[in-house]
Coordinates of C-alpha atoms and ligand atoms in Angstrom, one line a residue:
M196 CA 108.4 117.5 98.2
S197 CA 106.5 119.3 100.9
T198 CA 104.6 117.5 103.7
T199 CA 100.9 117.7 104.1
V200 CA 99.4 116.4 107.3
P201 CA 95.8 115.1 106.6
T202 CA 92.9 117.0 108.1
L203 CA 90.8 114.5 110.0
T204 CA 87.8 114.8 112.3
T205 CA 89.7 112.6 114.7
P206 CA 93.4 113.5 114.2
S207 CA 94.6 110.7 116.5
L208 CA 93.8 108.2 113.7
F209 CA 96.8 109.5 111.8
R210 CA 99.7 107.7 113.5
E211 CA 103.3 107.9 112.5
Q212 CA 104.5 105.2 114.8
A213 CA 104.3 101.4 114.7
Y214 CA 101.9 99.6 117.1
L215 CA 103.8 96.9 118.9
N216 CA 102.6 95.0 122.0
G217 CA 99.9 97.5 122.7
A218 CA 102.2 100.5 122.6
W219 CA 103.1 103.1 119.9
A220 CA 106.8 102.8 119.0
S221 CA 109.5 104.1 116.8
A222 CA 112.6 102.3 115.4
S223 CA 115.3 102.2 118.1
N224 CA 117.6 104.0 115.7
G225 CA 114.9 106.6 114.8
A226 CA 114.9 105.5 111.1
T227 CA 111.7 106.3 109.1
I228 CA 110.2 105.9 105.7
P229 CA 108.3 108.7 104.0
V230 CA 104.8 108.0 102.6
E231 CA 103.7 109.9 99.5
N232 CA 100.3 110.9 98.1
P233 CA 100.4 109.4 94.6
A234 CA 98.1 112.1 93.2
T235 CA 100.4 115.0 94.3
R236 CA 103.7 113.3 95.2
E237 CA 103.6 115.3 98.5
V238 CA 104.8 113.5 101.6
I239 CA 101.9 112.7 103.8
G240 CA 104.0 111.6 106.8
H241 CA 106.6 109.1 107.9
V242 CA 106.5 105.7 109.6
P243 CA 109.2 103.9 111.5
N244 CA 111.6 101.7 109.5
L245 CA 111.8 99.1 112.3
D246 CA 115.2 97.6 113.1
D247 CA 115.8 93.8 113.7
A248 CA 115.7 94.0 117.5
T249 CA 112.4 95.8 117.6
V250 CA 110.9 93.3 115.1
Q251 CA 112.1 90.5 117.2
S252 CA 110.6 91.9 120.4
A253 CA 107.2 92.3 118.6
I254 CA 107.3 88.6 117.6
T255 CA 108.2 87.7 121.2
A256 CA 105.3 89.7 122.5
A257 CA 102.8 88.1 120.1
H258 CA 104.1 84.7 121.2
A259 CA 103.7 85.6 124.8
A260 CA 100.1 86.8 124.1
F261 CA 99.1 83.5 122.5
P262 CA 98.3 81.3 125.5
A263 CA 95.8 83.8 127.0
W264 CA 94.3 84.9 123.7
S265 CA 93.8 81.4 122.4
K266 CA 92.0 80.5 125.7
T267 CA 89.9 83.6 125.8
L268 CA 86.3 82.5 125.2
P269 CA 85.4 83.0 121.5
R270 CA 82.4 85.1 122.5
E271 CA 84.6 87.4 124.5
R272 CA 86.9 87.8 121.5
S273 CA 83.8 88.4 119.4
N274 CA 82.6 91.2 121.7
L275 CA 85.9 93.0 121.4
M276 CA 85.8 92.6 117.6
R277 CA 82.2 94.0 117.5
K278 CA 83.4 97.1 119.3
W279 CA 86.2 97.4 116.8
H280 CA 83.8 97.1 114.0
S281 CA 81.5 99.8 115.4
L282 CA 84.5 102.1 115.8
M283 CA 85.4 101.5 112.1
L284 CA 81.9 102.5 111.1
K285 CA 81.9 105.5 113.4
H286 CA 85.2 106.8 111.9
A287 CA 84.5 105.6 108.3
E288 CA 84.9 109.1 106.8
D289 CA 88.3 109.7 108.3
L290 CA 89.5 106.2 107.4
A291 CA 88.3 106.8 103.8
T292 CA 90.1 110.1 103.6
L293 CA 93.4 108.6 104.9
L294 CA 93.0 105.7 102.4
T295 CA 92.6 108.1 99.4
L296 CA 95.5 110.2 100.6
E297 CA 97.9 107.4 100.7
Q298 CA 96.5 105.2 97.9
G299 CA 94.9 107.6 95.4
K300 CA 91.5 105.9 94.7
P301 CA 88.4 108.2 94.5
L302 CA 86.9 108.9 97.9
S303 CA 83.7 107.1 97.0
E304 CA 85.7 103.9 96.4
S305 CA 87.5 104.4 99.7
R306 CA 84.2 104.7 101.5
T307 CA 83.1 101.4 99.8
E308 CA 86.4 99.8 100.8
I309 CA 86.1 100.9 104.5
A310 CA 82.6 99.3 104.6
Y311 CA 83.9 96.2 103.0
A312 CA 87.0 96.1 105.3
A313 CA 84.7 96.5 108.4
S314 CA 82.5 93.7 107.1
F315 CA 85.3 91.2 107.6
I316 CA 85.6 92.1 111.3
E317 CA 81.8 91.8 111.7
W318 CA 81.7 88.5 109.8
F319 CA 84.6 86.8 111.7
A320 CA 83.3 88.2 115.0
E321 CA 80.3 86.0 114.1
E322 CA 82.2 83.0 112.9
G323 CA 84.6 82.8 115.9
P324 CA 81.9 81.6 118.4
R325 CA 80.9 78.9 115.8
I326 CA 84.2 77.1 115.8
A327 CA 83.4 73.5 116.5
G328 CA 85.0 70.1 116.4
E329 CA 83.7 66.7 115.3
I330 CA 82.9 63.4 116.9
P331 CA 83.5 60.7 114.3
T332 CA 82.2 57.2 115.1
S333 CA 85.0 54.8 115.7
T334 CA 85.3 51.6 113.7
K335 CA 87.0 49.8 116.7
P336 CA 85.2 48.6 119.9
G337 CA 86.1 50.4 123.0
Q338 CA 87.2 53.6 121.2
R339 CA 85.8 57.0 121.1
M340 CA 87.1 59.8 118.9
L341 CA 87.2 63.5 119.0
V342 CA 88.5 66.1 116.6
L343 CA 89.3 69.5 118.3
R344 CA 89.7 72.7 116.5
Q345 CA 92.6 74.8 118.0
S346 CA 94.2 78.1 117.1
V347 CA 97.2 77.6 114.9
G348 CA 99.5 79.9 116.9
V349 CA 101.0 83.3 116.2
A350 CA 100.1 84.5 112.7
A351 CA 101.7 87.0 110.4
A352 CA 100.2 88.9 107.5
I353 CA 101.8 90.8 104.7
T354 CA 99.5 93.0 102.7
P355 CA 99.6 95.0 99.5
W356 CA 98.9 98.7 98.8
N357 CA 95.9 98.4 96.5
F358 CA 93.4 97.8 99.3
P359 CA 95.2 99.2 102.3
S360 CA 92.2 98.5 104.7
A361 CA 90.3 95.5 103.3
M362 CA 93.3 93.3 102.7
V363 CA 94.3 93.9 106.3
T364 CA 91.0 93.0 107.9
R365 CA 90.4 90.0 105.6
K366 CA 93.5 88.5 107.2
I367 CA 93.6 89.8 110.8
A368 CA 89.9 89.4 111.6
P369 CA 89.8 85.6 111.1
A370 CA 93.2 85.2 112.9
I371 CA 92.0 87.2 115.9
A372 CA 88.6 85.5 116.0
A373 CA 90.4 82.1 115.9
G374 CA 92.6 83.1 118.9
C375 CA 95.8 83.8 117.0
P376 CA 97.8 86.9 117.9
V377 CA 98.7 88.5 114.5
L378 CA 101.6 90.6 113.4
L379 CA 100.9 92.7 110.3
K380 CA 103.3 94.2 107.9
P381 CA 101.3 96.6 105.7
A382 CA 102.7 97.7 102.4
E383 CA 105.4 100.4 102.8
L384 CA 103.4 102.6 100.3
T385 CA 100.2 102.6 102.4
P386 CA 100.8 102.0 106.1
F387 CA 98.5 104.7 107.5
S388 CA 95.2 102.9 107.0
A389 CA 96.6 99.9 108.9
L390 CA 97.9 102.1 111.7
A391 CA 94.5 103.7 112.0
L392 CA 92.9 100.2 112.3
A393 CA 95.4 99.6 115.2
A394 CA 94.4 102.8 116.9
L395 CA 90.8 101.6 116.8
A396 CA 91.7 98.1 117.9
E397 CA 93.4 99.7 120.9
E398 CA 90.3 101.8 121.7
A399 CA 88.1 98.7 121.4
G400 CA 90.2 97.0 124.0
I401 CA 92.0 94.3 121.9
P402 CA 94.6 93.1 124.4
K403 CA 98.3 94.0 124.0
G404 CA 100.3 91.7 121.7
V405 CA 97.2 90.4 120.0
F406 CA 97.4 92.8 117.0
S407 CA 100.6 94.6 116.1
V408 CA 101.5 96.6 113.0
L409 CA 105.2 96.5 112.0
T410 CA 106.2 99.2 109.5
G411 CA 109.4 99.2 107.5
D412 CA 111.4 97.4 105.0
S413 CA 110.0 94.2 103.6
A414 CA 113.4 92.8 103.0
R415 CA 114.0 92.9 106.8
I416 CA 110.5 92.1 108.1
G417 CA 109.7 89.3 105.5
P418 CA 112.7 87.1 106.5
A419 CA 112.1 87.8 110.2
F420 CA 108.5 86.4 109.7
T421 CA 109.4 83.4 107.5
G422 CA 112.5 82.4 109.5
D423 CA 110.8 82.4 112.9
A424 CA 109.3 79.0 113.9
R425 CA 107.2 80.8 116.6
I426 CA 105.1 82.2 113.8
R427 CA 103.0 79.2 112.7
K428 CA 101.1 80.8 109.9
L429 CA 101.8 83.4 107.2
S430 CA 99.1 85.0 105.0
F431 CA 100.2 87.0 102.1
T432 CA 98.5 89.0 99.4
G433 CA 100.7 90.4 96.6
S434 CA 102.7 89.4 93.6
T435 CA 103.3 85.9 92.5
R436 CA 107.0 86.6 92.5
V437 CA 107.1 87.6 96.2
G438 CA 104.6 84.8 97.1
K439 CA 107.0 82.2 95.7
L440 CA 109.9 83.8 97.6
L441 CA 107.9 83.6 100.8
A442 CA 106.8 80.0 100.2
S443 CA 110.4 78.9 99.6
A444 CA 111.7 80.9 102.7
S445 CA 108.9 79.3 104.8
A446 CA 109.9 75.8 103.7
D447 CA 112.6 75.5 106.3
N448 CA 110.1 75.5 109.3
L449 CA 107.1 74.3 107.2
K450 CA 105.0 77.3 108.1
R451 CA 101.4 77.2 107.0
L452 CA 100.7 79.6 104.2
S453 CA 97.8 81.4 102.5
L454 CA 98.9 83.0 99.3
E455 CA 96.6 85.3 97.3
L456 CA 98.7 86.3 94.3
G457 CA 98.5 87.8 90.9
G458 CA 95.7 87.3 88.4
N459 CA 95.1 87.6 84.7
A460 CA 91.3 87.7 84.7
P461 CA 89.5 86.9 81.4
F462 CA 86.2 88.8 80.8
I463 CA 84.3 86.8 78.2
V464 CA 81.4 88.4 76.3
F465 CA 79.4 85.9 74.2
N466 CA 77.2 86.9 71.2
D467 CA 74.0 86.3 73.3
A468 CA 75.1 88.6 76.2
N469 CA 73.3 91.7 77.2
L470 CA 76.0 94.1 75.9
E471 CA 74.9 97.1 78.0
D472 CA 75.1 95.0 81.2
A473 CA 78.4 93.6 80.1
A474 CA 79.9 97.0 79.4
N475 CA 78.7 98.4 82.7
A476 CA 80.1 95.5 84.6
L477 CA 83.4 95.8 82.7
M478 CA 83.6 99.5 83.7
A479 CA 83.6 98.5 87.4
C480 CA 85.6 95.4 86.9
K481 CA 88.3 97.1 84.8
F482 CA 88.6 100.7 86.0
R483 CA 87.9 100.4 89.7
N484 CA 91.0 101.4 91.6
A485 CA 92.4 102.6 88.2
G486 CA 92.7 98.9 87.2
Q487 CA 94.9 98.1 90.2
T488 CA 93.1 95.0 91.6
C489 CA 94.1 91.4 91.3
V490 CA 90.5 90.6 90.1
C491 CA 90.4 93.3 87.5
A492 CA 89.5 92.2 84.0
N493 CA 92.9 91.8 82.3
R494 CA 91.8 90.4 79.0
V495 CA 88.4 91.2 77.4
L496 CA 87.5 88.3 75.1
V497 CA 84.6 89.3 72.8
E498 CA 82.8 86.9 70.4
D499 CA 83.1 87.8 66.8
G500 CA 79.4 88.5 66.2
V501 CA 79.2 91.3 68.8
Y502 CA 82.8 92.6 68.8
D503 CA 82.1 95.9 67.0
K504 CA 78.8 96.5 68.7
F505 CA 80.3 95.8 72.1
L506 CA 83.1 98.3 71.4
S507 CA 80.5 101.0 70.4
V508 CA 78.7 100.5 73.7
F509 CA 81.8 100.3 75.9
A510 CA 83.9 103.1 74.4
P511 CA 81.7 106.1 75.3
K512 CA 81.7 104.9 78.9
V513 CA 85.5 104.8 79.0
A514 CA 85.7 108.3 77.4
A515 CA 83.4 109.6 80.2
L516 CA 85.7 108.7 83.0
K517 CA 87.2 111.6 84.9
L518 CA 90.8 111.4 85.9
G519 CA 92.1 113.3 88.9
S520 CA 92.8 113.5 92.6
G521 CA 90.6 111.1 94.4
L522 CA 89.6 113.9 96.9
E523 CA 88.1 116.0 94.1
A524 CA 84.3 115.6 93.6
G525 CA 83.3 113.9 90.4
V526 CA 86.6 112.2 89.9
T527 CA 86.1 108.5 88.9
I528 CA 89.6 107.4 88.4
G529 CA 92.7 108.3 90.5
P530 CA 96.4 108.0 89.8
L531 CA 98.5 104.8 89.7
I532 CA 100.4 104.1 92.9
T533 CA 104.0 104.8 91.7
K534 CA 106.1 105.9 88.8
L535 CA 107.1 102.3 88.4
A536 CA 103.5 101.3 87.9
Q537 CA 103.1 104.0 85.3
E538 CA 106.2 102.8 83.5
K539 CA 104.9 99.2 83.5
V540 CA 101.6 100.3 81.8
N541 CA 103.5 102.3 79.3
R542 CA 105.8 99.4 78.5
L543 CA 102.7 97.1 78.0
T544 CA 100.9 99.6 75.8
S545 CA 103.9 100.3 73.5
D546 CA 104.5 96.6 73.2
A547 CA 100.9 96.1 72.2
E548 CA 100.9 99.0 69.7
K549 CA 104.1 97.6 68.1
K550 CA 102.5 94.2 67.7
G551 CA 99.3 95.6 66.0
A552 CA 96.9 96.6 68.7
K553 CA 95.0 99.9 68.1
R554 CA 94.3 102.5 70.8
E555 CA 90.6 103.3 70.5
T556 CA 89.6 105.9 73.0
S557 CA 90.7 109.1 71.4
A558 CA 88.3 111.0 73.7
S559 CA 90.0 109.6 76.8
P560 CA 90.5 112.1 79.5
S561 CA 93.9 113.8 79.8
A562 CA 95.9 113.7 83.0
P563 CA 95.0 116.6 85.4
D564 CA 97.4 119.4 86.1
L565 CA 99.0 117.5 89.0
P566 CA 102.4 115.9 89.4
G567 CA 101.0 112.5 90.4
Y568 CA 101.3 109.2 88.6
F569 CA 98.3 109.5 86.3
C570 CA 97.5 107.2 83.4
A571 CA 94.7 107.9 80.9
P572 CA 92.2 105.0 80.6
A573 CA 92.1 103.4 77.1
I574 CA 90.8 100.6 75.1
Y575 CA 93.1 98.6 72.8
T576 CA 91.5 96.5 70.0
D577 CA 93.0 93.6 68.1
A578 CA 94.9 92.5 71.2
D579 CA 96.2 89.0 71.0
A580 CA 98.3 86.4 72.7
K581 CA 101.5 87.7 71.1
M582 CA 101.3 90.8 73.3
D583 CA 102.8 91.0 76.7
M584 CA 99.6 92.5 78.2
F585 CA 97.8 89.2 77.3
H586 CA 100.2 87.4 79.8
E587 CA 101.1 90.0 82.4
E588 CA 98.9 91.7 84.9
I589 CA 98.4 95.2 83.5
F590 CA 97.4 96.8 86.9
G591 CA 96.3 99.9 85.1
P592 CA 93.3 101.4 83.3
I593 CA 93.8 99.7 80.0
A594 CA 91.2 97.4 78.5
P595 CA 92.6 95.1 75.7
L596 CA 89.9 93.5 73.4
T597 CA 90.5 90.2 71.8
R598 CA 88.2 88.6 69.2
F599 CA 87.2 84.9 69.5
K600 CA 84.9 82.4 67.7
G601 CA 82.8 80.0 69.8
E602 CA 82.8 78.7 73.3
E603 CA 85.6 76.3 72.9
E604 CA 88.1 78.9 71.8
A605 CA 86.9 81.3 74.6
V606 CA 87.6 78.8 77.3
K607 CA 90.9 77.8 75.7
L608 CA 92.0 81.5 75.5
A609 CA 90.8 82.2 79.0
N610 CA 92.8 79.3 80.5
A611 CA 96.0 80.1 78.5
T612 CA 97.7 81.5 81.5
P613 CA 99.5 80.2 84.6
Y614 CA 97.2 82.4 86.8
G615 CA 93.7 81.4 88.1
L616 CA 92.1 84.0 90.3
A617 CA 89.0 85.7 89.0
S618 CA 87.2 85.2 85.7
Y619 CA 84.0 86.7 84.2
V620 CA 81.5 85.4 81.7
F621 CA 78.6 87.2 80.1
T622 CA 75.9 85.1 78.3
N623 CA 72.2 84.4 78.6
D624 CA 72.5 80.7 77.7
H625 CA 71.9 78.7 81.0
K626 CA 73.6 75.6 79.7
R627 CA 76.7 77.5 78.6
I628 CA 76.9 79.1 82.0
W629 CA 77.4 75.7 83.5
R630 CA 79.8 74.5 80.9
V631 CA 82.0 77.6 80.9
A632 CA 81.9 78.1 84.7
E633 CA 83.1 74.5 85.1
G634 CA 85.7 74.7 82.4
L635 CA 87.4 77.9 83.6
E636 CA 90.5 77.1 85.7
Y637 CA 89.9 79.9 88.2
G638 CA 89.1 80.2 91.9
M639 CA 86.2 82.6 91.2
V640 CA 83.8 83.0 88.3
G641 CA 81.4 86.0 87.9
V642 CA 78.5 85.1 85.6
N643 CA 76.8 88.3 84.3
E644 CA 78.5 90.0 87.2
G645 CA 81.7 92.0 87.3
Y646 CA 82.1 92.4 91.1
V647 CA 82.4 89.2 93.0
S648 CA 84.1 90.2 96.2
N649 CA 81.9 89.5 99.2
P650 CA 82.8 88.7 102.8
V651 CA 80.5 85.7 102.8
A652 CA 82.2 84.1 99.7
P653 CA 85.5 82.2 99.6
F654 CA 88.1 84.5 97.9
G655 CA 91.2 82.9 96.4
G656 CA 92.8 81.4 93.4
V657 CA 94.3 78.2 91.8
K658 CA 97.5 77.6 89.8
E659 CA 100.0 80.4 90.3
S660 CA 97.4 82.7 91.8
G661 CA 98.1 80.9 95.1
Y662 CA 96.2 78.8 97.6
G663 CA 94.0 79.2 100.7
R664 CA 90.7 81.1 100.9
E665 CA 89.8 84.3 102.6
G666 CA 86.3 85.4 103.9
S667 CA 83.3 83.0 104.1
I668 CA 82.9 80.2 106.6
H669 CA 86.2 78.8 105.3
G670 CA 88.4 81.8 106.0
I671 CA 88.7 81.0 109.7
D672 CA 90.0 77.5 108.9
E673 CA 93.3 79.0 107.7
Y674 CA 94.0 79.9 111.4
L675 CA 92.8 76.6 113.0
E676 CA 94.4 73.2 113.4
Y677 CA 92.7 69.9 113.7
K678 CA 93.7 67.8 116.7
Y679 CA 92.5 64.2 116.8
V680 CA 92.0 62.7 120.3
C681 CA 91.4 59.0 120.5
L682 CA 90.0 57.6 123.7
G683 CA 90.5 53.9 124.3
G684 CA 89.4 51.3 126.8
I685 CA 85.8 52.4 126.9
A686 CA 83.9 49.2 127.3
Ligands
ADP171 P1 103.1 94.7 94.3 O1 104.0 94.3 93.1 O2 101.7 94.6 94.1 O3 103.6 95.9 95.1 P2 104.5 93.0 96.2 O4 104.4 91.5 96.2 O5 105.8 93.6 95.8 O6 103.3 93.4 95.3 O7 104.1 93.6 97.6 C1 103.1 93.1 98.4 C2 103.5 93.1 99.8 O8 104.7 92.3 99.9 C3 104.0 94.5 100.3 O9 103.6 94.6 101.7 C4 105.5 94.5 100.2 O10 106.1 95.3 101.1 C5 105.7 93.0 100.5 N1 107.0 92.5 100.0 C6 107.7 92.8 98.9 N2 108.8 92.1 98.8 C7 108.9 91.3 99.9 C8 109.8 90.3 100.4 N3 110.9 90.0 99.7 N4 109.5 89.7 101.5 C9 108.4 90.0 102.2 N5 107.5 90.9 101.8 C10 107.7 91.5 100.7

C-alpha cells in the first residue's frame, strides 16, 4: 500500500519518532511499525518498534525525573498543564485530522474527542493544587496524627486505539498533576495522536522524563512495564483478556493497577419511555465510533408493549447513517479499525442469524467504494441469550433487540454478564429509576441519557470490567499514596 503523509497546518505535530526523556528517538536497530488508515488501508507513516535497551533507558529516565517532579509545587505543575491544554485547543483541528486518519472516526467525532481529551488536562491541572491530607484526632493522649498524600512514583499507561487521544489524557493528566512521571504505550494502531500530544507537552515545557511515549510491540513493552518494580502504578484500558494478563504479570511486584476493561452495556427501554428520546440516545450510544467504544450499547432490551413501536422509530434513523471515510463531509459512520474487527462482527452476526435473529435494516447504507474495513450498520431483532453477541462485546455498528416483560426480567437480563461498565435505562417512572439504577451491577448508569462520559464524573467498572476510576475528583487518587505520620510524646 502507498504512503500518504497527512496535510496539517502545523506539520511538526506529525511525528514518526518516539518521545523519550525529552528527546525524539528511534529504535537503536532502526526497526519500525507501519500505521495504516483504516478507511483506505494506505500507510500513513511509521513509528519506532523500540528495542529492550531503549525501553529500559526510558524507564530509568522516568525514575530519575521522579524526585524533582514530585517535589515541584502543584501550582507549578498545574501552570505547565494549562499551557499544554491551551496548545491542544490551538491545534485542535490538526489533532482531529490526525485522529481520523489513524482511527477512522468521522472528523466531527474527532473534534469532540480532542475537546474531551483536552478537558482532562484542564480538570487535573485544577485538581492537582487541591491535593490535601488529613488530620485525624488521636484516641491516645500525647499523640497527634497526620495523613500525607504523596505521589505514588513512576506510572505507566497502556491505551487502546478507539479513543487515541482521550484515553491518553485521562491517564497521563492525573499522573502528571499528582507528581508522577508517566510512560505511555499507545496502541500500535493509533500512535500518532499520542505523539502529537507529546510534541505539545514539549512545547508547553513539561520537563524531560516526565512524559514519554514508547511506541512498539506490546509483547515487549507490556512485560517491561509489569516486571519493573520502579514503575509503581500501571493504568490500562483495553480488553478484559489483556487486563487479566497485566494483573497477573504485575502480581510479582504488587504494582498498583487501574483497569478499565471490556463492557457489555444493556440499553433498557421500558413501556413508559419517550421512544423518540430513547431512539436518539441509542443512535449516539450505539453508532458513535462505529460501535467501537466500551460503553456502547451492546444489548438493546425493549419491553414487550413498545417493542414494535420502538423498532419503527429507531430503524429509519439507522438507515439514514452515511458510511464512508471520516474525512468526507456528511459521513456519520467510519470504518472499523482492522480486518480482524470486521471478521469478529461478521462472526457474531452469522451466529445470531443462524440462531433465529432477523436483520431488519434493509435500507442500510452499503460500504463506500474504498478498500477500508467498512461494516454496514444494522439492527437485529429477536436477539436472545443463546446468541454470542448477547455475551461478547460486538465492537461494531450492530444493534441487537431483545424483548422482555417487566422490570424484574429487565434487570436480570441486564446483569446476566460478567461485565459491569456502562448501562442505560429509559423510563419516566421516578420510582423505577431508583430501583433499576440501584439494581444494575454496573459502574455507570445513564438514565434517559445515552452519553455519560464526562471529565467531572468517575468513569470505571465493576466485575470483569475492571477497577479504579478515571476523571472526577477521584481520578487523581489512583496516583497518590496515603502516608500516616504519628507524632508521640506531645504533652
Ligand atoms: P483491543 O482488543 O481493543 O485492541 P487490547 O487489550 O488488545 O484491546 O489492546 C489495548 C492495548 O493493550 C493496546 O495498547 C495494545 O497494544 C495493548 N496490549 C495488547 N496486548 C498486550 C500485552 N500482552 N501486554 C501489554 N499490552 C498489551
